[in-house]
XYZ file of C-alpha atoms in Angstrom:
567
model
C 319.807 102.982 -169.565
C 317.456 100.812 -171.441
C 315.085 102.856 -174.129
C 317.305 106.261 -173.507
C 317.229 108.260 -177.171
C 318.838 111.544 -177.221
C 316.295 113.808 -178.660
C 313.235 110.978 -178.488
C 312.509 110.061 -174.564
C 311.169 112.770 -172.642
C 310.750 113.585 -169.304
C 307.514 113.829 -167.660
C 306.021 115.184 -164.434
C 302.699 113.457 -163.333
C 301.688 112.374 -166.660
C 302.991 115.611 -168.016
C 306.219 116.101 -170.589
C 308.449 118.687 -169.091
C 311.803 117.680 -171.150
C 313.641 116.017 -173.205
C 316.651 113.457 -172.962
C 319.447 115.652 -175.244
C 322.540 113.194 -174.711
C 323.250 109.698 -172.965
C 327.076 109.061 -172.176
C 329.219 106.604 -170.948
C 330.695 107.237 -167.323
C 334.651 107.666 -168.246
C 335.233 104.476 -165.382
C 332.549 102.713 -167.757
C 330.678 101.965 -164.384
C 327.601 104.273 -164.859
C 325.470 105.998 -167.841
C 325.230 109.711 -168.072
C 322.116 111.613 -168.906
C 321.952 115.070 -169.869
C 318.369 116.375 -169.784
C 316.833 119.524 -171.143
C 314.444 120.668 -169.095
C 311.260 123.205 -169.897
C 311.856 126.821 -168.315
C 308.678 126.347 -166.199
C 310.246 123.493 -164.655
C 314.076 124.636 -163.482
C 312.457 125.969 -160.487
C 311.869 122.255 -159.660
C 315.314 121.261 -159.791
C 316.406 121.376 -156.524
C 318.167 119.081 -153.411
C 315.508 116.354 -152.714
C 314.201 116.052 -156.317
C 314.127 112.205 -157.856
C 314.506 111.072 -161.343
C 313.754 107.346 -162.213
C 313.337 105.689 -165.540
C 310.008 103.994 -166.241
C 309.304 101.078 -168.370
C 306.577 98.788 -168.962
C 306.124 95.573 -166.934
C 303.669 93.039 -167.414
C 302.967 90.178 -164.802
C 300.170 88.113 -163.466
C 299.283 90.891 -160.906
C 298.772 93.378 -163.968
C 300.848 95.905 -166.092
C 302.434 98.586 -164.672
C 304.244 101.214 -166.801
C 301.074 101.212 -169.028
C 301.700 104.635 -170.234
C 305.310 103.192 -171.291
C 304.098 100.277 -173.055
C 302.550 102.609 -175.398
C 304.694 105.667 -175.762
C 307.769 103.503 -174.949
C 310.382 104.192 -171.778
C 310.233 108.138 -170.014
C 312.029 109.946 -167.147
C 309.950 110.925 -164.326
C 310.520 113.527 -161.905
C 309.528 114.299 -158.170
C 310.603 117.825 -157.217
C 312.730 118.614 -154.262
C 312.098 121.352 -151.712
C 315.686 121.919 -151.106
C 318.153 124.096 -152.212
C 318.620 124.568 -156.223
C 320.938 121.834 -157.753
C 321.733 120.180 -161.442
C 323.217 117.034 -160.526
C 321.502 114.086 -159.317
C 321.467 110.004 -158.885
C 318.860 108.614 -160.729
C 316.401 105.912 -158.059
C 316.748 102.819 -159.239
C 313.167 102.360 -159.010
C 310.108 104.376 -158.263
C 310.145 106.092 -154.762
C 307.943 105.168 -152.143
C 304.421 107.144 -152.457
C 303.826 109.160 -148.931
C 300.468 108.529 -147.129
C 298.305 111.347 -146.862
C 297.291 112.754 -143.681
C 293.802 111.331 -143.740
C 294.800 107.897 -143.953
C 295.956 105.743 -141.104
C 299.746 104.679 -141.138
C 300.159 101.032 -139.450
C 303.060 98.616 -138.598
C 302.796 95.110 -139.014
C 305.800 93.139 -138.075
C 306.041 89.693 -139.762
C 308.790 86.847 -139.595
C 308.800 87.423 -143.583
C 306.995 89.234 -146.460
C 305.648 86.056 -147.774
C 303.881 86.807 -150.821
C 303.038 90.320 -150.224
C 304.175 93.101 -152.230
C 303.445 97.125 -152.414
C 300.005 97.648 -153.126
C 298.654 93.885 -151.796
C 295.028 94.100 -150.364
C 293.832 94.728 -146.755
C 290.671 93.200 -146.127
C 288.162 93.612 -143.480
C 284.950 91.100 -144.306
C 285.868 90.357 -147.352
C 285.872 94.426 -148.488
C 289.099 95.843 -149.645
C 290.213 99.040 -146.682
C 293.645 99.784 -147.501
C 296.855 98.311 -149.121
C 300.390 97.549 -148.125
C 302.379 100.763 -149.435
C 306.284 99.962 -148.306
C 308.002 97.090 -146.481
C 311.553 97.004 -144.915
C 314.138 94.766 -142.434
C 312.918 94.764 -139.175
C 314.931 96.398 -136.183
C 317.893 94.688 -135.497
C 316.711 92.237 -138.620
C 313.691 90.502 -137.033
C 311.673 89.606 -139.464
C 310.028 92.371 -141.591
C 308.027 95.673 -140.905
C 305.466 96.250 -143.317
C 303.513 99.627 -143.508
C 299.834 99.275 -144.297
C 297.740 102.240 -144.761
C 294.071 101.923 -144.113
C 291.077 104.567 -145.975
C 290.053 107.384 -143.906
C 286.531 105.678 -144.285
C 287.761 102.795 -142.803
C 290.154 103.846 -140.201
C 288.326 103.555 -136.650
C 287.337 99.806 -137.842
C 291.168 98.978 -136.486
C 291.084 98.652 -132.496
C 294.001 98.273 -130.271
C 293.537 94.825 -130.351
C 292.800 93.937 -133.285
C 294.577 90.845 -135.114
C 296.199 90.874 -138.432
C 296.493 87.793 -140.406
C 298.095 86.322 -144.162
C 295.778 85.384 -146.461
C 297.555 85.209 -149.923
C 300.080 82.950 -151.779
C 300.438 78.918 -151.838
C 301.565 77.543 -148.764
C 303.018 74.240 -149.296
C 304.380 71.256 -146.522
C 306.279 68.653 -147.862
C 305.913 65.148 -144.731
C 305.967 61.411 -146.056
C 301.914 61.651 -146.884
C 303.170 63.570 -149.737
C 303.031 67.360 -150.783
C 300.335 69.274 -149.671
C 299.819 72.998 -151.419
C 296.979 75.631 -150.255
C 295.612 77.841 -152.923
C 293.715 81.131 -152.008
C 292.520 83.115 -154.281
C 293.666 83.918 -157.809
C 294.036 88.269 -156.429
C 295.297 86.575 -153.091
C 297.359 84.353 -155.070
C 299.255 86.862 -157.695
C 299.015 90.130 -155.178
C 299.007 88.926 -151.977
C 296.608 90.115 -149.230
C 296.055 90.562 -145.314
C 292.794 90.047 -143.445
C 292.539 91.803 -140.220
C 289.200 91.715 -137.171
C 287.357 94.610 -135.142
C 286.599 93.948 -131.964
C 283.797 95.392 -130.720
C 283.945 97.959 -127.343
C 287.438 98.248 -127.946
C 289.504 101.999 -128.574
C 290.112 103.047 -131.892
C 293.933 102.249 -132.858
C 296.034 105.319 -133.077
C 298.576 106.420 -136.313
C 301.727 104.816 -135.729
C 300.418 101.645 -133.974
C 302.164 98.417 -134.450
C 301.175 95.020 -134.666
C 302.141 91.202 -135.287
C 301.591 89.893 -139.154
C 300.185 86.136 -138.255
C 300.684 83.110 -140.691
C 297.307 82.782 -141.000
C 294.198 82.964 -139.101
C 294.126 80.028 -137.041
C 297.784 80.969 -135.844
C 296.437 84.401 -134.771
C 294.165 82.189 -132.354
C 290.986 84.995 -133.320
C 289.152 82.629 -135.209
C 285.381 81.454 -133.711
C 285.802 77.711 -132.801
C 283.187 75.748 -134.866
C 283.120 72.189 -133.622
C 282.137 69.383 -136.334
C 281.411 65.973 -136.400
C 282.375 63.775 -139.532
C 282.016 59.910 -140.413
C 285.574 60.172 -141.263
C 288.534 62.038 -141.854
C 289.486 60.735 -144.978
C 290.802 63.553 -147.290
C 291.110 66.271 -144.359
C 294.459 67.249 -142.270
C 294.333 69.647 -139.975
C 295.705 72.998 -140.390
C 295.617 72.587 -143.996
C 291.936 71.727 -145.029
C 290.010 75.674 -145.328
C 286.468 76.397 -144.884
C 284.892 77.806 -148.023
C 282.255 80.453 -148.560
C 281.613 81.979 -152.579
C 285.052 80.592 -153.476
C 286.857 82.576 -150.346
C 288.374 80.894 -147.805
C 286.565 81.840 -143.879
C 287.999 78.995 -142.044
C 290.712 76.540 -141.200
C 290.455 72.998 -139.463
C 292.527 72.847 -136.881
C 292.201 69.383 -135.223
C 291.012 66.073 -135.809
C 290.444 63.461 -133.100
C 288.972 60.228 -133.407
C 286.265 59.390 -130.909
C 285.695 56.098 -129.418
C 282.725 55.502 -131.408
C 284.496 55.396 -134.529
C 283.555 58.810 -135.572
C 285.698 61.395 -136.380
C 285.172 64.992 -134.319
C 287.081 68.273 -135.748
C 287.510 72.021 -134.850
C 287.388 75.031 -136.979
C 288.784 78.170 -136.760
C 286.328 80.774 -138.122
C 286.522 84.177 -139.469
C 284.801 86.049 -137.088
C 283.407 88.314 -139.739
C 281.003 86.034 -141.322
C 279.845 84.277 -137.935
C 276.422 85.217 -137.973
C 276.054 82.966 -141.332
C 276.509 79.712 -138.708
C 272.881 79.510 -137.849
C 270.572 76.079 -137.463
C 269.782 75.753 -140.875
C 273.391 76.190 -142.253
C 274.885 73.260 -143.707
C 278.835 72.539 -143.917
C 279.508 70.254 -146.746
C 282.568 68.515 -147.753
C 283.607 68.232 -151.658
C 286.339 66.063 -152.633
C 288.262 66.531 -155.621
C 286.811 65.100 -158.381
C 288.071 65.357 -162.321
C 284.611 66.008 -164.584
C 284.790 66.617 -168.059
C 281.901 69.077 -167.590
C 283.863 71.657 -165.399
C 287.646 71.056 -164.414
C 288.324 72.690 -161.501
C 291.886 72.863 -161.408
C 292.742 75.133 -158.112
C 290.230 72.095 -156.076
C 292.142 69.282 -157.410
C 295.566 70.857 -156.406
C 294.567 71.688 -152.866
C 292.263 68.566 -152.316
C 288.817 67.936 -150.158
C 287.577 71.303 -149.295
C 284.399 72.405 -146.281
C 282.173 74.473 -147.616
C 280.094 76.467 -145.864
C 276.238 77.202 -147.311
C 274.090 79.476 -145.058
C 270.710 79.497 -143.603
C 268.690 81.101 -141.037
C 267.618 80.254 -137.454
C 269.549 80.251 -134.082
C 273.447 80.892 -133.916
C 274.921 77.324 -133.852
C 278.393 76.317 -133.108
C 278.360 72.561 -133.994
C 277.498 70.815 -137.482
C 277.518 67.553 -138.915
C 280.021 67.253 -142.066
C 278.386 65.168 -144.717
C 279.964 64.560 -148.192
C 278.719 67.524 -150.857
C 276.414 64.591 -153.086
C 274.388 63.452 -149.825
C 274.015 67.362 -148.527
C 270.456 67.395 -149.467
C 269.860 64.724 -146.810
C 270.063 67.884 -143.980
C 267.661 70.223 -145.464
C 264.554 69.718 -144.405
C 261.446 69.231 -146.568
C 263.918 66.899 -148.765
C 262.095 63.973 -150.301
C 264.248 61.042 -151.199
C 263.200 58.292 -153.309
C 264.378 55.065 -154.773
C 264.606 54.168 -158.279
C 265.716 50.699 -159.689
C 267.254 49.921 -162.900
C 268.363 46.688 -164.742
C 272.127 47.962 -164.408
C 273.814 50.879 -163.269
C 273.770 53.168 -166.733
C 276.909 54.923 -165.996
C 275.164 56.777 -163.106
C 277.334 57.639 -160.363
C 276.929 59.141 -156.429
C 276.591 62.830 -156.818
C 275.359 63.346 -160.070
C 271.820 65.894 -160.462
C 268.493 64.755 -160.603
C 267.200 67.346 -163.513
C 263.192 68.192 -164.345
C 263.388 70.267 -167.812
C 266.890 71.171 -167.718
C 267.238 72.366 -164.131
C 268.837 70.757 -161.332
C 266.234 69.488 -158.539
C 268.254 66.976 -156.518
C 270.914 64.533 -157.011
C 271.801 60.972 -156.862
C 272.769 60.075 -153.384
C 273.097 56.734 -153.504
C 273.907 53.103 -155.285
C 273.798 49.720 -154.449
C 274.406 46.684 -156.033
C 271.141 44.117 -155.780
C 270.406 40.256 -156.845
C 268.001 41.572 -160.028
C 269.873 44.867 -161.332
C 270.957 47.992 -159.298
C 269.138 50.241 -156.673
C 269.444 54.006 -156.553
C 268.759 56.520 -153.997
C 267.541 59.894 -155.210
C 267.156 63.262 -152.966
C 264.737 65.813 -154.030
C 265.132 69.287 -152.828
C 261.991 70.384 -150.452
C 260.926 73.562 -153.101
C 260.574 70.896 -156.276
C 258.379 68.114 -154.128
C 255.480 69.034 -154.974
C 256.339 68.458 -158.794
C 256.720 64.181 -158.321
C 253.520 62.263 -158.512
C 252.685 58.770 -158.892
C 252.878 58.767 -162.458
C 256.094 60.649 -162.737
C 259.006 58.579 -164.666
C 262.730 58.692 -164.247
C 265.011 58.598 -166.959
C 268.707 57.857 -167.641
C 270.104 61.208 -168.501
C 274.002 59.973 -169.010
C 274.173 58.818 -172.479
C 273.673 59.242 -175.805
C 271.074 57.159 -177.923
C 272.328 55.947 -181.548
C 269.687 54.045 -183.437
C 270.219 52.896 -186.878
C 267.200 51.778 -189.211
C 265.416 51.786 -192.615
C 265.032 55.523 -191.709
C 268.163 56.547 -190.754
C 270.410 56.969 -188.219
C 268.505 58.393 -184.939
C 270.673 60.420 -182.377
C 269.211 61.157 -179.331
C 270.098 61.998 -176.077
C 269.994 65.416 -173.726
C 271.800 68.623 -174.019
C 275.318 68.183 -173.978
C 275.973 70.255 -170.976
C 273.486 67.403 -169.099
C 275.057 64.453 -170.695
C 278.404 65.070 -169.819
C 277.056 65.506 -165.939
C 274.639 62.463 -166.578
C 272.541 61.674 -163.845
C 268.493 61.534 -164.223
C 266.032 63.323 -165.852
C 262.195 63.268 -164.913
C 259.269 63.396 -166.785
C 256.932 64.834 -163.904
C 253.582 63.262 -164.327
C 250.516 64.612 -163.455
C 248.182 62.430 -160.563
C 248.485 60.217 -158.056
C 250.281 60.267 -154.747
C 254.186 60.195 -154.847
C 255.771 56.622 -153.977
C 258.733 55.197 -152.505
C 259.928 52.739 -155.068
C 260.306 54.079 -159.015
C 261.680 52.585 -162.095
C 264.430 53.910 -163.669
C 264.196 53.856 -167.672
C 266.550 53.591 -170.104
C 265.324 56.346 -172.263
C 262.455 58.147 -172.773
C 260.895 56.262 -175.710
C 261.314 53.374 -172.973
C 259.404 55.290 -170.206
C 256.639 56.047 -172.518
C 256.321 52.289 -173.201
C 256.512 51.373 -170.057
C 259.413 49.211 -170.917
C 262.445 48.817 -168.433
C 265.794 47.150 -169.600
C 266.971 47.083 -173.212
C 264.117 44.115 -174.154
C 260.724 44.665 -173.733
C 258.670 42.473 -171.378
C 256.093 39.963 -173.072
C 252.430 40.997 -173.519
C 251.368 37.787 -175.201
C 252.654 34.611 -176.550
C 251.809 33.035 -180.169
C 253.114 29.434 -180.938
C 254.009 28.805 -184.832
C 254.395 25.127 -186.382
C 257.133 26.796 -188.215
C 259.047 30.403 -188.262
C 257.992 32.691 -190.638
C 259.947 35.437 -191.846
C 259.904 37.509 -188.820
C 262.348 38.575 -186.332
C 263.116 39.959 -182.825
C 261.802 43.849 -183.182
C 259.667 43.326 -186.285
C 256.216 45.174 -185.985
C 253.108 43.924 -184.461
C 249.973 45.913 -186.589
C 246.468 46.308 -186.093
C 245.446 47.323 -189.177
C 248.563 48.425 -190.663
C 248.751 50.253 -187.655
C 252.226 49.471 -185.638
C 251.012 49.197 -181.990
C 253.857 46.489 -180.606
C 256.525 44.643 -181.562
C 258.339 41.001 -181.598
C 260.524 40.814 -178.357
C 261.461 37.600 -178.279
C 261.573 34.265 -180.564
C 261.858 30.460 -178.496
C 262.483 27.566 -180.477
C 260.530 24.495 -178.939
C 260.071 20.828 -179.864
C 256.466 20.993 -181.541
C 257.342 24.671 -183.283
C 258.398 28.093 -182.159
C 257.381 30.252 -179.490
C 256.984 34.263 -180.040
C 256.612 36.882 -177.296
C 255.022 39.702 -178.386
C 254.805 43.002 -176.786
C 251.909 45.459 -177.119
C 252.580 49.073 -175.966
C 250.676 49.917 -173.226
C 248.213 52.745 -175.208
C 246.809 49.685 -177.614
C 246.714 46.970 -175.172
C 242.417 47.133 -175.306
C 242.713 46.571 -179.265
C 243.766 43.065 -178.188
C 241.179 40.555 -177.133
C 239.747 36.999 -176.763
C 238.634 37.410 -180.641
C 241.546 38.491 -181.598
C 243.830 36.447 -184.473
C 247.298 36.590 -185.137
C 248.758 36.061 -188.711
C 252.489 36.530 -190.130
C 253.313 38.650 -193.264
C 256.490 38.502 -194.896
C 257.865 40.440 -197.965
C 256.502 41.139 -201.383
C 254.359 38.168 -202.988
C 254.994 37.305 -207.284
C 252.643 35.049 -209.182
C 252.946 33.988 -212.690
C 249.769 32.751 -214.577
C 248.540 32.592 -218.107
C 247.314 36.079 -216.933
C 250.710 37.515 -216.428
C 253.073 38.205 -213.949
C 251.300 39.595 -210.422
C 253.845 41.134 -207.934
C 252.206 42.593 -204.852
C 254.962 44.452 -202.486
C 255.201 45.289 -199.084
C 256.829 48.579 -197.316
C 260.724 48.320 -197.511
C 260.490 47.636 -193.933
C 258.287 45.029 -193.709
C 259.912 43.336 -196.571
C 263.027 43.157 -194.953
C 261.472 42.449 -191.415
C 258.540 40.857 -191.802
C 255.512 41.703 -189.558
C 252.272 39.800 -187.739
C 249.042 41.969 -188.142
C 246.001 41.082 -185.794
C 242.296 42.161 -185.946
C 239.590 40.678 -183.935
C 236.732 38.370 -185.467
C 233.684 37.475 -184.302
C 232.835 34.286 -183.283
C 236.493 33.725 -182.376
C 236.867 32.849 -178.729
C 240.890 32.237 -177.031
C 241.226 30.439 -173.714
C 242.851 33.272 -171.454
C 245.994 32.894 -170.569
C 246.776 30.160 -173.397
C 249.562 30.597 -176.258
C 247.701 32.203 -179.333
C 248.218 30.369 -182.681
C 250.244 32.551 -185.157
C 248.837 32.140 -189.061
């Protein structure tokens, strides 16, 4: 007797204190405890043949705490009066008593080969809606398997037909065969609680109290599901009678074969709930989603149960045959979808699957990448509704990384939210004219995209030639009166001198001309005269970088085409 204080724990009646524990005794055999209890005057009428006492205390679980009441105000005595004839002496239950159904609701038996996971109080479902619960559970006649006794809400009661077809859909079922372990997960209520699913025929007699009726495994073994038929590339990640069909996180379905065609492809059946059948019309779309580990959003129950179908609705026709398509190319099936290709000088980090974003919100995905002689080729999918938002000027933009820049300013940290960079993937900067193409570039960044630049050098504008190198550098400014509008991308040492690409953003590329001249300036310049010293200084950063300024002269006339000279 756990808790028992003589004088402390009370006894209590539906929530209600109707005694008091006055003394708690050994047994003289030392086999059992003795309780004396003093009851309220109101109450001795209660005490009769029939009446049960049990001792309540708290326990806490995954499925929830029960005993709340004792968890607070610490272990009780409750009572269920008797209607028999007066008596003092009783054997406490050694737990509570089995609650009696009403006469409203409907009393069924399910017989099972075992209880499984289920447990007083588990779920009955009908479409996904909560009808009844499981209230008590025993050995089966001549022990064959289990009887469990479900009672169903008078609301709900003529949904149950004489032919209806119970079916498990709780726990972790797990096989153990030489392709390793293999564990289903259902949901985290289904999981901790337990639950049963059951159909409704339509045309078909109410069932009556009483009825009884098999408990199946699950719902392709009570052979009521709606065959789906499917049609897959291939059937790696999927094994039949194991691999569910997924709809809002709830499993609807179950493969049940896989046959290989003589073709190469890979055909498969589904067993369907029939309660959500009318979501199978022409414009659903069955997906499958492997497992994959992302730092962004570690779904744990996926990666234990493996490569999942999932089912996403649409409207039209009813339809009984789909074609399965990994989740990152799903976008290729809805119609209106406008796919484009985007090439980059390397791959970025950017993988098969990952979104296509416009201002933060998801507009496609990356459905493809290939490996080509002069950098790497991507294939992007944009859904139908954001279409219209692509034009020709539109840029794409790595969206996968972060940026660090270090200069005379600073360190510069750029890069998108961190919700997008851990995703990665694309961004776009829309654009606002001309008709959408096939064929994009994909940029490194977006200070890249503005420029017009792709890869991490920046292509050549124009080329000076110098007899010798002044002090300049790869990245040092190009200025148009003191105005930065390029810089120095490359330097080429040659036999007669040195060559040095120069590139001119796109926005300033008019300032530059046939009359326009080229000279280098370097740091800061001292003279020292009978006059004095004379130091004339240059901004930090062209001091340390040096710079070539241009301005255009009259009278000054440059083959086109032809190496400028550098002064």
């Amino acid at each position: 007797a756990p808790g028992l204080v003589a004088g402390r724990t009370p006894v209590r009646f539906q929530g209600v204190e109707v005694g008091t524990v006055s003394k708690v005794s050994v047994t003289p055999d030392l086999r059992a405890v003795e309780v004396t209890l003093n009851i309220q005057r109101s109450m001795q009428h209660t005490l009769r043949q029939g009446t049960q006492f049990w001792l309540v205390n708290p326990q806490v679980s995954l499925a929830g705490v029960s005993g709340l009441d004792a968890l607070v105000g610490g272990n009780y005595i409750a009572m269920l009066p008797g209607d028999g004839a007066p008596q003092k002496h009783f054997t406490a239950l050694a737990e509570p008593p089995t609650r009696q159904p009403s006469g409203d609701e409907l009393l069924l038996h399910l017989n099972a080969a075992d209880l499984g996971s289920l447990s007083i109080g588990s779920p009955l479902y009908y479409r996904k809606i909560p009808v009844g619960r499981v209230y008590n559970y025993a050995i089966a006649e001549q022990q064959q398997g289990v009887r469990i006794d479900v009672l169903i809400e008078p609301r709900f009661a003529s949904l149950v037909k004489e032919n209806s077809r119970f079916w498990n859909v709780s726990g972790i079922r797990g096989d153990v065969s030489l392709s390793g372990i293999s564990l289903q997960v259902d949901g985290l209520t289904a999981l901790v609680n337990g639950a049963i699913a059951f159909d409704s025929p339509p045309q078909t007699p109410a069932a009556q109290a009483g009825s009884r009726f098999t408990l199946y495994p699950d719902l392709a073994s009570s052979q009521r599901g709606v065959t789906v038929h499917l049609t897959l590339s291939s059937g790696e990640g999927l094994q039949a009678k194991r691999t569910p069909l997924m709809y809002q996180g709830i499993q609807v379905g179950l493969l049940t074969t896989l046959t290989l065609t003589a073709d190469g492809h890979v055909d498969g059946t589904l067993a369907v709930d029939p309660s959500i059948v009318d979501l199978l019309r022409d414009e659903s779309r069955i997906t499958l989603s492997a497992p994959r580990l992302n730092l962004n959003q570690l779904n744990l129950s996926q990666l234990v149960s493996g490569s999942v179908l999932e089912l996403h609705p649409g409207s039209g026709a009813a339809r009984r045959d789909f074609q399965v398509l990994p989740a990152d190319q799903a976008l290729t099936q809805e119609a209106g979808a406008l796919q484009l290709t985007l090439d980059a000088d390397q791959s970025y980090g950017i993988e098969v699957g990952q979104p296509v974003r416009l201002k933060g919100i998801r507009v496609g995905q990356i459905s493809g990448r290939e490996l080509q002689d002069d950098g790497v080729r991507f294939t992007a999918l944009i859904a139908a509704p954001y279409r219209t938002a692509i034009h020709g000027d539109s840029r794409f933009v790595v969206n996968s990384r972060l940026a660090v820049r270090v200069g005379l300013d600073g360190v510069a940290l750029t890069g998108a939210a961190p919700q997008e960079w851990l995703e990665g993937g694309v961004t776009i900067l829309p654009g606002t004219q001309g008709a959408v193409r096939s064929h994009y570039p994909l940029y490194r960044d977006a200070e890249a995209a503005r420029d017009g630049i792709r890869g991490d050098q920046p292509p050549t504008t124009l080329t000076l030639q110098a007899a010798t190198l002044p002090d300049v550098q790869p990245g040092s400014p190009v200025l148009y009166r003191k105005f930065r509008i390029g810089e120095i991308a490359t330097i080429t040492p040659r036999r007669d001198g040195f060559e040095i690409a120069l590139y001119i953003q796109p926005a300033y590329r008019h300032l530059v001309g046939n009359e326009s001249v080229f000279w280098a300036e370097g740091g800061a310049k001292v003279q020292l005269n009978g006059a004095g010293l004379t130091v004339q200084a240059a901004p930090l950063a062209r001091a340390l970088k040096g710079a070539i300024s241009l301005d255009n002269l009259s009278g000054v006339q440059a083959a086109r085409g032809a190496p400028r000279p550098l002064y």
